[in-house]
């Protein structure tokens, strides 16, 4: 292989359950509560065949169109539950520490490959690295930081459409940090000039279904109090290894393995100083650690605090929430008084511990 290509194996060890959603949700008519605090996800094709064999298609379709009962109760009434558990369950999930109340109980499904094994797309992994590298450039370059700060201030003052909030600032910042290749017959800001085109990230290796657990959304306040919500996510359990390959094309990208690890470490320090330290009982990150996937909170995917620092970061976060019309019941106007924004840490509970969603250790070989 040519010398300008450097190949690495990256292993992320899950510390807080990792969720990357497929966009699908399982309703309460598509899963069963099983013994030993497990949930069975129904294979609907098998279910329809089973109901046809039992001569219950009409009754089953009536149930699916009704709004009064969940699947387990209906199967109990029809005296079919044991057979359905044996014949129609596609896979089971440990419920972990979830404690659901009555009401909406959808399960958000994770991304799976053609063989129905969970995996993390390369686009998710590269997006995580891209954000960290951008944050590191801002932390290291005061001139760049001041330039982007001015653009952000102007962008917020002129924003009228919440969907376009920060879009101009983000495009300008990305161009300044990454679009440096100066290819012929292109403009400087064109995407083809992005140096991270030389950073190739694969999808993760398939992960066994047995590594999935149901993670319930838990909101942790700065005083340590917690509020569980009726939202469940199929997530990779703590201890799972997420393995993927990383290739750096030296002709396009001059980053090294050490550059990436140092950028992660600086991001971790900044995140701990400006955000995590506000939360009672929450430890600082232990570099190199990263946040992967959904439910981890927007600060893990932005450069707000690396760009502005804590005080201005809190003030600007509140302004962004206002510009993007985040509902008033989220109470972000209190963030300035509390000294941190957002004032909720996104967590879950697993084996008696409160864990941050998406947190992983990093090793690059």
PDB file of C-alpha atoms in Angstrom, residues 21-307:
ATOM      1  CA  UNK A  21     -31.419   5.837  15.708  1.00  0.00           C
ATOM      2  CA  UNK A  22     -32.773   4.282  12.533  1.00  0.00           C
ATOM      3  CA  UNK A  23     -35.835   6.548  12.553  1.00  0.00           C
ATOM      4  CA  UNK A  24     -38.124   3.644  13.367  1.00  0.00           C
ATOM      5  CA  UNK A  25     -40.166   3.367  16.549  1.00  0.00           C
ATOM      6  CA  UNK A  26     -41.787   0.260  18.004  1.00  0.00           C
ATOM      7  CA  UNK A  27     -45.238   1.007  19.389  1.00  0.00           C
ATOM      8  CA  UNK A  28     -46.724  -0.810  22.389  1.00  0.00           C
ATOM      9  CA  UNK A  29     -48.402  -3.126  19.857  1.00  0.00           C
ATOM     10  CA  UNK A  30     -45.052  -4.319  18.531  1.00  0.00           C
ATOM     11  CA  UNK A  31     -43.348  -5.552  21.686  1.00  0.00           C
ATOM     12  CA  UNK A  32     -44.062  -7.668  24.756  1.00  0.00           C
ATOM     13  CA  UNK A  33     -42.918  -7.426  28.347  1.00  0.00           C
ATOM     14  CA  UNK A  34     -41.291 -10.772  29.201  1.00  0.00           C
ATOM     15  CA  UNK A  35     -40.126 -12.329  32.466  1.00  0.00           C
ATOM     16  CA  UNK A  36     -36.753 -11.341  33.967  1.00  0.00           C
ATOM     17  CA  UNK A  37     -37.214  -7.669  32.989  1.00  0.00           C
ATOM     18  CA  UNK A  38     -36.865  -8.275  29.271  1.00  0.00           C
ATOM     19  CA  UNK A  39     -38.775  -6.981  26.265  1.00  0.00           C
ATOM     20  CA  UNK A  40     -39.481  -9.041  23.160  1.00  0.00           C
ATOM     21  CA  UNK A  41     -39.596  -7.255  19.798  1.00  0.00           C
ATOM     22  CA  UNK A  42     -42.192  -8.891  17.547  1.00  0.00           C
ATOM     23  CA  UNK A  43     -41.411 -10.068  14.004  1.00  0.00           C
ATOM     24  CA  UNK A  44     -44.622  -8.814  12.400  1.00  0.00           C
ATOM     25  CA  UNK A  45     -44.359 -11.112   9.360  1.00  0.00           C
ATOM     26  CA  UNK A  46     -44.168 -14.133  11.656  1.00  0.00           C
ATOM     27  CA  UNK A  47     -47.032 -12.686  13.682  1.00  0.00           C
ATOM     28  CA  UNK A  48     -49.327 -12.395  10.652  1.00  0.00           C
ATOM     29  CA  UNK A  49     -48.495 -15.959   9.562  1.00  0.00           C
ATOM     30  CA  UNK A  50     -49.160 -17.175  13.089  1.00  0.00           C
ATOM     31  CA  UNK A  51     -52.534 -15.381  13.244  1.00  0.00           C
ATOM     32  CA  UNK A  52     -53.474 -16.774   9.829  1.00  0.00           C
ATOM     33  CA  UNK A  53     -52.722 -20.292  11.029  1.00  0.00           C
ATOM     34  CA  UNK A  54     -54.878 -19.670  14.107  1.00  0.00           C
ATOM     35  CA  UNK A  55     -57.718 -18.149  12.070  1.00  0.00           C
ATOM     36  CA  UNK A  56     -57.390 -14.875  13.993  1.00  0.00           C
ATOM     37  CA  UNK A  57     -56.374 -12.427  11.238  1.00  0.00           C
ATOM     38  CA  UNK A  58     -59.559 -10.361  11.494  1.00  0.00           C
ATOM     39  CA  UNK A  59     -59.304 -10.111  15.286  1.00  0.00           C
ATOM     40  CA  UNK A  60     -55.622  -9.190  15.069  1.00  0.00           C
ATOM     41  CA  UNK A  61     -56.255  -6.477  12.476  1.00  0.00           C
ATOM     42  CA  UNK A  62     -59.067  -5.078  14.617  1.00  0.00           C
ATOM     43  CA  UNK A  63     -56.670  -4.940  17.558  1.00  0.00           C
ATOM     44  CA  UNK A  64     -53.946  -3.208  15.503  1.00  0.00           C
ATOM     45  CA  UNK A  65     -56.434  -0.525  14.416  1.00  0.00           C
ATOM     46  CA  UNK A  66     -57.773   0.002  17.941  1.00  0.00           C
ATOM     47  CA  UNK A  67     -56.270   2.373  20.485  1.00  0.00           C
ATOM     48  CA  UNK A  68     -57.228   0.811  23.786  1.00  0.00           C
ATOM     49  CA  UNK A  69     -54.749  -1.949  24.630  1.00  0.00           C
ATOM     50  CA  UNK A  70     -51.137  -3.011  24.365  1.00  0.00           C
ATOM     51  CA  UNK A  71     -50.131  -6.284  22.735  1.00  0.00           C
ATOM     52  CA  UNK A  72     -49.505  -8.222  25.933  1.00  0.00           C
ATOM     53  CA  UNK A  73     -52.957  -7.551  27.335  1.00  0.00           C
ATOM     54  CA  UNK A  74     -54.657  -8.448  24.067  1.00  0.00           C
ATOM     55  CA  UNK A  75     -52.727 -11.718  23.775  1.00  0.00           C
ATOM     56  CA  UNK A  76     -53.651 -12.576  27.372  1.00  0.00           C
ATOM     57  CA  UNK A  77     -57.314 -12.020  26.546  1.00  0.00           C
ATOM     58  CA  UNK A  78     -56.958 -14.226  23.446  1.00  0.00           C
ATOM     59  CA  UNK A  79     -54.910 -16.826  25.391  1.00  0.00           C
ATOM     60  CA  UNK A  80     -52.156 -16.719  22.806  1.00  0.00           C
ATOM     61  CA  UNK A  81     -49.314 -15.076  24.666  1.00  0.00           C
ATOM     62  CA  UNK A  82     -47.106 -18.141  25.420  1.00  0.00           C
ATOM     63  CA  UNK A  83     -47.256 -19.299  21.792  1.00  0.00           C
ATOM     64  CA  UNK A  84     -46.482 -15.820  20.445  1.00  0.00           C
ATOM     65  CA  UNK A  85     -43.507 -15.536  22.812  1.00  0.00           C
ATOM     66  CA  UNK A  86     -42.122 -18.826  21.442  1.00  0.00           C
ATOM     67  CA  UNK A  87     -42.840 -18.292  17.741  1.00  0.00           C
ATOM     68  CA  UNK A  88     -43.013 -14.574  16.905  1.00  0.00           C
ATOM     69  CA  UNK A  89     -40.351 -12.766  18.946  1.00  0.00           C
ATOM     70  CA  UNK A  90     -37.501 -11.576  16.705  1.00  0.00           C
ATOM     71  CA  UNK A  91     -35.131 -10.730  19.575  1.00  0.00           C
ATOM     72  CA  UNK A  92     -35.213  -9.717  23.217  1.00  0.00           C
ATOM     73  CA  UNK A  93     -33.804  -6.717  25.059  1.00  0.00           C
ATOM     74  CA  UNK A  94     -32.816  -6.305  28.673  1.00  0.00           C
ATOM     75  CA  UNK A  95     -34.859  -3.495  30.236  1.00  0.00           C
ATOM     76  CA  UNK A  96     -32.017  -2.439  32.514  1.00  0.00           C
ATOM     77  CA  UNK A  97     -33.191   0.068  35.118  1.00  0.00           C
ATOM     78  CA  UNK A  98     -36.144   1.380  33.101  1.00  0.00           C
ATOM     79  CA  UNK A  99     -39.246   2.192  35.144  1.00  0.00           C
ATOM     80  CA  UNK A 100     -42.096   3.100  32.829  1.00  0.00           C
ATOM     81  CA  UNK A 101     -45.284   4.860  33.798  1.00  0.00           C
ATOM     82  CA  UNK A 102     -48.552   4.693  31.916  1.00  0.00           C
ATOM     83  CA  UNK A 103     -48.801   6.571  28.661  1.00  0.00           C
ATOM     84  CA  UNK A 104     -46.707   6.739  25.530  1.00  0.00           C
ATOM     85  CA  UNK A 105     -44.240   3.863  25.512  1.00  0.00           C
ATOM     86  CA  UNK A 106     -42.576   3.806  22.127  1.00  0.00           C
ATOM     87  CA  UNK A 107     -39.161   2.212  21.787  1.00  0.00           C
ATOM     88  CA  UNK A 108     -36.790   4.065  19.477  1.00  0.00           C
ATOM     89  CA  UNK A 109     -34.983   1.523  17.303  1.00  0.00           C
ATOM     90  CA  UNK A 110     -31.242   1.651  16.683  1.00  0.00           C
ATOM     91  CA  UNK A 111     -29.484   1.445  13.334  1.00  0.00           C
ATOM     92  CA  UNK A 112     -29.082  -2.118  12.048  1.00  0.00           C
ATOM     93  CA  UNK A 113     -27.466  -3.635   8.968  1.00  0.00           C
ATOM     94  CA  UNK A 114     -28.993  -6.001   6.406  1.00  0.00           C
ATOM     95  CA  UNK A 115     -28.471  -8.916   8.802  1.00  0.00           C
ATOM     96  CA  UNK A 116     -30.275  -7.036  11.600  1.00  0.00           C
ATOM     97  CA  UNK A 117     -27.085  -6.504  13.593  1.00  0.00           C
ATOM     98  CA  UNK A 118     -26.566  -3.094  15.231  1.00  0.00           C
ATOM     99  CA  UNK A 119     -23.757  -0.922  13.864  1.00  0.00           C
ATOM    100  CA  UNK A 120     -22.584   2.693  13.914  1.00  0.00           C
ATOM    101  CA  UNK A 121     -22.458   4.392  10.487  1.00  0.00           C
ATOM    102  CA  UNK A 122     -19.158   5.896   9.406  1.00  0.00           C
ATOM    103  CA  UNK A 123     -20.911   9.228   8.858  1.00  0.00           C
ATOM    104  CA  UNK A 124     -21.806   9.349  12.569  1.00  0.00           C
ATOM    105  CA  UNK A 125     -18.254   8.526  13.611  1.00  0.00           C
ATOM    106  CA  UNK A 126     -16.671  11.008  11.220  1.00  0.00           C
ATOM    107  CA  UNK A 127     -19.124  13.711  12.269  1.00  0.00           C
ATOM    108  CA  UNK A 128     -18.059  13.186  15.879  1.00  0.00           C
ATOM    109  CA  UNK A 129     -14.372  13.536  14.927  1.00  0.00           C
ATOM    110  CA  UNK A 130     -15.048  16.537  12.706  1.00  0.00           C
ATOM    111  CA  UNK A 131     -16.718  18.444  15.534  1.00  0.00           C
ATOM    112  CA  UNK A 132     -13.842  17.694  17.920  1.00  0.00           C
ATOM    113  CA  UNK A 133     -11.232  18.793  15.365  1.00  0.00           C
ATOM    114  CA  UNK A 134     -13.129  22.023  14.688  1.00  0.00           C
ATOM    115  CA  UNK A 135     -13.368  22.737  18.418  1.00  0.00           C
ATOM    116  CA  UNK A 136      -9.649  22.099  18.813  1.00  0.00           C
ATOM    117  CA  UNK A 137      -8.785  24.554  16.037  1.00  0.00           C
ATOM    118  CA  UNK A 138     -10.801  27.231  17.832  1.00  0.00           C
ATOM    119  CA  UNK A 139      -9.139  26.456  21.161  1.00  0.00           C
ATOM    120  CA  UNK A 140      -5.673  26.679  19.607  1.00  0.00           C
ATOM    121  CA  UNK A 141      -6.097  29.733  17.343  1.00  0.00           C
ATOM    122  CA  UNK A 142      -7.216  32.949  19.057  1.00  0.00           C
ATOM    123  CA  UNK A 143      -7.341  34.919  15.792  1.00  0.00           C
ATOM    124  CA  UNK A 144      -9.647  32.347  14.215  1.00  0.00           C
ATOM    125  CA  UNK A 145     -11.733  32.274  17.363  1.00  0.00           C
ATOM    126  CA  UNK A 146     -12.233  36.047  17.377  1.00  0.00           C
ATOM    127  CA  UNK A 147     -13.119  36.030  13.685  1.00  0.00           C
ATOM    128  CA  UNK A 148     -15.803  33.380  14.155  1.00  0.00           C
ATOM    129  CA  UNK A 149     -17.108  35.148  17.268  1.00  0.00           C
ATOM    130  CA  UNK A 150     -17.743  38.304  15.224  1.00  0.00           C
ATOM    131  CA  UNK A 151     -19.554  36.294  12.535  1.00  0.00           C
ATOM    132  CA  UNK A 152     -21.671  34.559  15.175  1.00  0.00           C
ATOM    133  CA  UNK A 153     -22.694  37.852  16.749  1.00  0.00           C
ATOM    134  CA  UNK A 154     -23.701  39.238  13.370  1.00  0.00           C
ATOM    135  CA  UNK A 155     -25.518  36.041  12.403  1.00  0.00           C
ATOM    136  CA  UNK A 156     -27.608  36.018  15.601  1.00  0.00           C
ATOM    137  CA  UNK A 157     -28.494  39.698  15.252  1.00  0.00           C
ATOM    138  CA  UNK A 158     -29.831  39.116  11.731  1.00  0.00           C
ATOM    139  CA  UNK A 159     -31.510  35.714  12.193  1.00  0.00           C
ATOM    140  CA  UNK A 160     -35.232  35.739  11.510  1.00  0.00           C
ATOM    141  CA  UNK A 161     -35.806  32.116  10.499  1.00  0.00           C
ATOM    142  CA  UNK A 162     -35.158  29.585  13.286  1.00  0.00           C
ATOM    143  CA  UNK A 163     -34.206  26.873  10.762  1.00  0.00           C
ATOM    144  CA  UNK A 164     -31.408  29.077   9.429  1.00  0.00           C
ATOM    145  CA  UNK A 165     -30.059  30.085  12.839  1.00  0.00           C
ATOM    146  CA  UNK A 166     -26.236  29.772  12.864  1.00  0.00           C
ATOM    147  CA  UNK A 167     -26.142  28.287   9.363  1.00  0.00           C
ATOM    148  CA  UNK A 168     -24.058  31.159   7.965  1.00  0.00           C
ATOM    149  CA  UNK A 169     -21.629  31.053  10.899  1.00  0.00           C
ATOM    150  CA  UNK A 170     -21.196  27.290  10.614  1.00  0.00           C
ATOM    151  CA  UNK A 171     -20.548  27.451   6.860  1.00  0.00           C
ATOM    152  CA  UNK A 172     -17.979  30.211   7.315  1.00  0.00           C
ATOM    153  CA  UNK A 173     -16.240  28.449  10.198  1.00  0.00           C
ATOM    154  CA  UNK A 174     -16.055  25.143   8.318  1.00  0.00           C
ATOM    155  CA  UNK A 175     -14.548  26.913   5.318  1.00  0.00           C
ATOM    156  CA  UNK A 176     -11.881  28.614   7.435  1.00  0.00           C
ATOM    157  CA  UNK A 177     -10.916  25.469   9.311  1.00  0.00           C
ATOM    158  CA  UNK A 178     -11.181  22.689   6.753  1.00  0.00           C
ATOM    159  CA  UNK A 179     -11.400  23.956   3.161  1.00  0.00           C
ATOM    160  CA  UNK A 180      -7.732  24.473   2.428  1.00  0.00           C
ATOM    161  CA  UNK A 181      -6.940  22.236  -0.563  1.00  0.00           C
ATOM    162  CA  UNK A 182      -7.258  24.982  -3.216  1.00  0.00           C
ATOM    163  CA  UNK A 183      -8.054  22.584  -6.043  1.00  0.00           C
ATOM    164  CA  UNK A 184      -7.952  23.962  -9.577  1.00  0.00           C
ATOM    165  CA  UNK A 185     -11.109  25.501 -11.026  1.00  0.00           C
ATOM    166  CA  UNK A 186     -12.823  25.724  -7.631  1.00  0.00           C
ATOM    167  CA  UNK A 187     -13.730  28.457  -5.194  1.00  0.00           C
ATOM    168  CA  UNK A 188     -12.053  28.485  -1.761  1.00  0.00           C
ATOM    169  CA  UNK A 189     -15.287  27.638   0.088  1.00  0.00           C
ATOM    170  CA  UNK A 190     -16.238  24.699  -2.174  1.00  0.00           C
ATOM    171  CA  UNK A 191     -16.677  21.393  -0.371  1.00  0.00           C
ATOM    172  CA  UNK A 192     -14.182  19.674  -2.687  1.00  0.00           C
ATOM    173  CA  UNK A 193     -11.443  21.661  -0.933  1.00  0.00           C
ATOM    174  CA  UNK A 194     -12.152  20.054   2.435  1.00  0.00           C
ATOM    175  CA  UNK A 195      -9.007  18.524   3.942  1.00  0.00           C
ATOM    176  CA  UNK A 196     -11.111  15.946   5.785  1.00  0.00           C
ATOM    177  CA  UNK A 197     -11.857  14.302   2.459  1.00  0.00           C
ATOM    178  CA  UNK A 198      -8.527  12.661   3.304  1.00  0.00           C
ATOM    179  CA  UNK A 199      -9.915  11.289   6.580  1.00  0.00           C
ATOM    180  CA  UNK A 200     -11.804   8.118   5.661  1.00  0.00           C
ATOM    181  CA  UNK A 201     -13.906   6.514   8.389  1.00  0.00           C
ATOM    182  CA  UNK A 202     -15.582   3.147   7.906  1.00  0.00           C
ATOM    183  CA  UNK A 203     -18.846   1.913   9.348  1.00  0.00           C
ATOM    184  CA  UNK A 204     -18.307   0.019  12.554  1.00  0.00           C
ATOM    185  CA  UNK A 205     -18.065  -3.742  12.541  1.00  0.00           C
ATOM    186  CA  UNK A 206     -21.446  -5.453  13.172  1.00  0.00           C
ATOM    187  CA  UNK A 207     -22.316  -5.730  16.847  1.00  0.00           C
ATOM    188  CA  UNK A 208     -24.242  -8.723  18.272  1.00  0.00           C
ATOM    189  CA  UNK A 209     -27.895  -8.104  19.151  1.00  0.00           C
ATOM    190  CA  UNK A 210     -27.095  -9.394  22.628  1.00  0.00           C
ATOM    191  CA  UNK A 211     -25.196  -6.150  23.273  1.00  0.00           C
ATOM    192  CA  UNK A 212     -28.390  -4.097  23.111  1.00  0.00           C
ATOM    193  CA  UNK A 213     -30.139  -2.804  26.204  1.00  0.00           C
ATOM    194  CA  UNK A 214     -33.136  -0.519  26.625  1.00  0.00           C
ATOM    195  CA  UNK A 215     -31.937   2.850  27.923  1.00  0.00           C
ATOM    196  CA  UNK A 216     -34.532   5.142  29.468  1.00  0.00           C
ATOM    197  CA  UNK A 217     -34.038   8.878  29.090  1.00  0.00           C
ATOM    198  CA  UNK A 218     -33.141  10.475  32.421  1.00  0.00           C
ATOM    199  CA  UNK A 219     -32.736  14.220  32.902  1.00  0.00           C
ATOM    200  CA  UNK A 220     -30.210  15.148  35.591  1.00  0.00           C
ATOM    201  CA  UNK A 221     -30.279  18.649  37.061  1.00  0.00           C
ATOM    202  CA  UNK A 222     -27.264  20.525  38.412  1.00  0.00           C
ATOM    203  CA  UNK A 223     -28.225  19.710  42.015  1.00  0.00           C
ATOM    204  CA  UNK A 224     -28.125  15.977  41.249  1.00  0.00           C
ATOM    205  CA  UNK A 225     -31.885  15.389  41.168  1.00  0.00           C
ATOM    206  CA  UNK A 226     -33.104  13.178  38.346  1.00  0.00           C
ATOM    207  CA  UNK A 227     -36.291  12.832  36.322  1.00  0.00           C
ATOM    208  CA  UNK A 228     -36.901   9.669  34.237  1.00  0.00           C
ATOM    209  CA  UNK A 229     -38.975  10.161  31.093  1.00  0.00           C
ATOM    210  CA  UNK A 230     -41.197   7.712  29.209  1.00  0.00           C
ATOM    211  CA  UNK A 231     -38.703   7.358  26.361  1.00  0.00           C
ATOM    212  CA  UNK A 232     -36.818   4.146  25.636  1.00  0.00           C
ATOM    213  CA  UNK A 233     -33.951   3.703  23.194  1.00  0.00           C
ATOM    214  CA  UNK A 234     -32.328   0.532  21.874  1.00  0.00           C
ATOM    215  CA  UNK A 235     -28.736   1.234  22.913  1.00  0.00           C
ATOM    216  CA  UNK A 236     -25.369  -0.483  23.076  1.00  0.00           C
ATOM    217  CA  UNK A 237     -24.757  -1.585  26.637  1.00  0.00           C
ATOM    218  CA  UNK A 238     -21.730  -0.416  28.689  1.00  0.00           C
ATOM    219  CA  UNK A 239     -18.653  -2.523  27.983  1.00  0.00           C
ATOM    220  CA  UNK A 240     -19.480  -3.000  24.288  1.00  0.00           C
ATOM    221  CA  UNK A 241     -16.600  -2.396  21.882  1.00  0.00           C
ATOM    222  CA  UNK A 242     -17.304  -0.373  18.740  1.00  0.00           C
ATOM    223  CA  UNK A 243     -14.590  -1.171  16.182  1.00  0.00           C
ATOM    224  CA  UNK A 244     -13.956   0.719  12.951  1.00  0.00           C
ATOM    225  CA  UNK A 245     -11.091   1.618  10.625  1.00  0.00           C
ATOM    226  CA  UNK A 246      -9.602   5.051  10.064  1.00  0.00           C
ATOM    227  CA  UNK A 247      -7.492   5.853   6.996  1.00  0.00           C
ATOM    228  CA  UNK A 248      -5.618   9.132   6.553  1.00  0.00           C
ATOM    229  CA  UNK A 249      -4.531  10.164   3.063  1.00  0.00           C
ATOM    230  CA  UNK A 250      -1.372  12.226   3.658  1.00  0.00           C
ATOM    231  CA  UNK A 251      -1.735  13.959   0.295  1.00  0.00           C
ATOM    232  CA  UNK A 252      -4.958  15.600   1.469  1.00  0.00           C
ATOM    233  CA  UNK A 253      -4.840  15.611   5.258  1.00  0.00           C
ATOM    234  CA  UNK A 254      -1.778  16.135   7.471  1.00  0.00           C
ATOM    235  CA  UNK A 255      -3.416  14.920  10.676  1.00  0.00           C
ATOM    236  CA  UNK A 256      -1.723  12.162  12.652  1.00  0.00           C
ATOM    237  CA  UNK A 257      -2.994   9.722  15.236  1.00  0.00           C
ATOM    238  CA  UNK A 258      -1.444  11.860  17.979  1.00  0.00           C
ATOM    239  CA  UNK A 259      -3.099  15.008  16.594  1.00  0.00           C
ATOM    240  CA  UNK A 260      -6.508  13.346  16.884  1.00  0.00           C
ATOM    241  CA  UNK A 261      -5.900  12.051  20.405  1.00  0.00           C
ATOM    242  CA  UNK A 262      -4.611  15.440  21.579  1.00  0.00           C
ATOM    243  CA  UNK A 263      -7.628  17.181  20.038  1.00  0.00           C
ATOM    244  CA  UNK A 264      -9.936  14.796  21.902  1.00  0.00           C
ATOM    245  CA  UNK A 265      -8.080  15.452  25.162  1.00  0.00           C
ATOM    246  CA  UNK A 266      -8.384  19.230  24.785  1.00  0.00           C
ATOM    247  CA  UNK A 267     -12.070  18.950  23.905  1.00  0.00           C
ATOM    248  CA  UNK A 268     -12.597  16.810  27.015  1.00  0.00           C
ATOM    249  CA  UNK A 269     -10.874  19.363  29.250  1.00  0.00           C
ATOM    250  CA  UNK A 270     -12.906  22.243  27.826  1.00  0.00           C
ATOM    251  CA  UNK A 271     -16.175  20.285  28.105  1.00  0.00           C
ATOM    252  CA  UNK A 272     -15.429  19.357  31.715  1.00  0.00           C
ATOM    253  CA  UNK A 273     -14.394  22.898  32.705  1.00  0.00           C
ATOM    254  CA  UNK A 274     -17.284  24.731  31.073  1.00  0.00           C
ATOM    255  CA  UNK A 275     -20.145  22.257  31.394  1.00  0.00           C
ATOM    256  CA  UNK A 276     -19.743  19.107  33.481  1.00  0.00           C
ATOM    257  CA  UNK A 277     -18.291  20.852  36.539  1.00  0.00           C
ATOM    258  CA  UNK A 278     -21.619  22.625  37.043  1.00  0.00           C
ATOM    259  CA  UNK A 279     -23.295  19.282  37.838  1.00  0.00           C
ATOM    260  CA  UNK A 280     -23.117  17.976  41.380  1.00  0.00           C
ATOM    261  CA  UNK A 281     -21.660  14.482  41.620  1.00  0.00           C
ATOM    262  CA  UNK A 282     -20.604  14.237  37.947  1.00  0.00           C
ATOM    263  CA  UNK A 283     -16.959  13.376  37.273  1.00  0.00           C
ATOM    264  CA  UNK A 284     -14.770  15.145  34.761  1.00  0.00           C
ATOM    265  CA  UNK A 285     -14.066  13.309  31.511  1.00  0.00           C
ATOM    266  CA  UNK A 286     -11.004  11.065  31.538  1.00  0.00           C
ATOM    267  CA  UNK A 287      -9.287  11.740  28.168  1.00  0.00           C
ATOM    268  CA  UNK A 288      -9.463  10.419  25.589  1.00  0.00           C
ATOM    269  CA  UNK A 289     -13.255  10.092  25.745  1.00  0.00           C
ATOM    270  CA  UNK A 290     -15.909  11.026  23.197  1.00  0.00           C
ATOM    271  CA  UNK A 291     -19.684  11.210  22.922  1.00  0.00           C
ATOM    272  CA  UNK A 292     -21.277   9.149  20.141  1.00  0.00           C
ATOM    273  CA  UNK A 293     -24.832   9.119  18.835  1.00  0.00           C
ATOM    274  CA  UNK A 294     -28.127  10.577  19.959  1.00  0.00           C
ATOM    275  CA  UNK A 295     -29.363  11.596  23.370  1.00  0.00           C
ATOM    276  CA  UNK A 296     -25.983  12.933  24.496  1.00  0.00           C
ATOM    277  CA  UNK A 297     -26.952  16.607  24.453  1.00  0.00           C
ATOM    278  CA  UNK A 298     -26.300  19.272  21.850  1.00  0.00           C
ATOM    279  CA  UNK A 299     -23.117  20.611  23.493  1.00  0.00           C
ATOM    280  CA  UNK A 300     -21.313  17.353  22.715  1.00  0.00           C
ATOM    281  CA  UNK A 301     -21.925  18.070  19.021  1.00  0.00           C
ATOM    282  CA  UNK A 302     -21.192  21.812  18.901  1.00  0.00           C
ATOM    283  CA  UNK A 303     -18.254  24.168  19.426  1.00  0.00           C
ATOM    284  CA  UNK A 304     -20.117  26.751  21.502  1.00  0.00           C
ATOM    285  CA  UNK A 305     -17.954  26.667  24.628  1.00  0.00           C
ATOM    286  CA  UNK A 306     -14.614  26.216  22.805  1.00  0.00           C
ATOM    287  CA  UNK A 307     -15.591  29.252  20.750  1.00  0.00           C
TER     288      UNK A 307
END
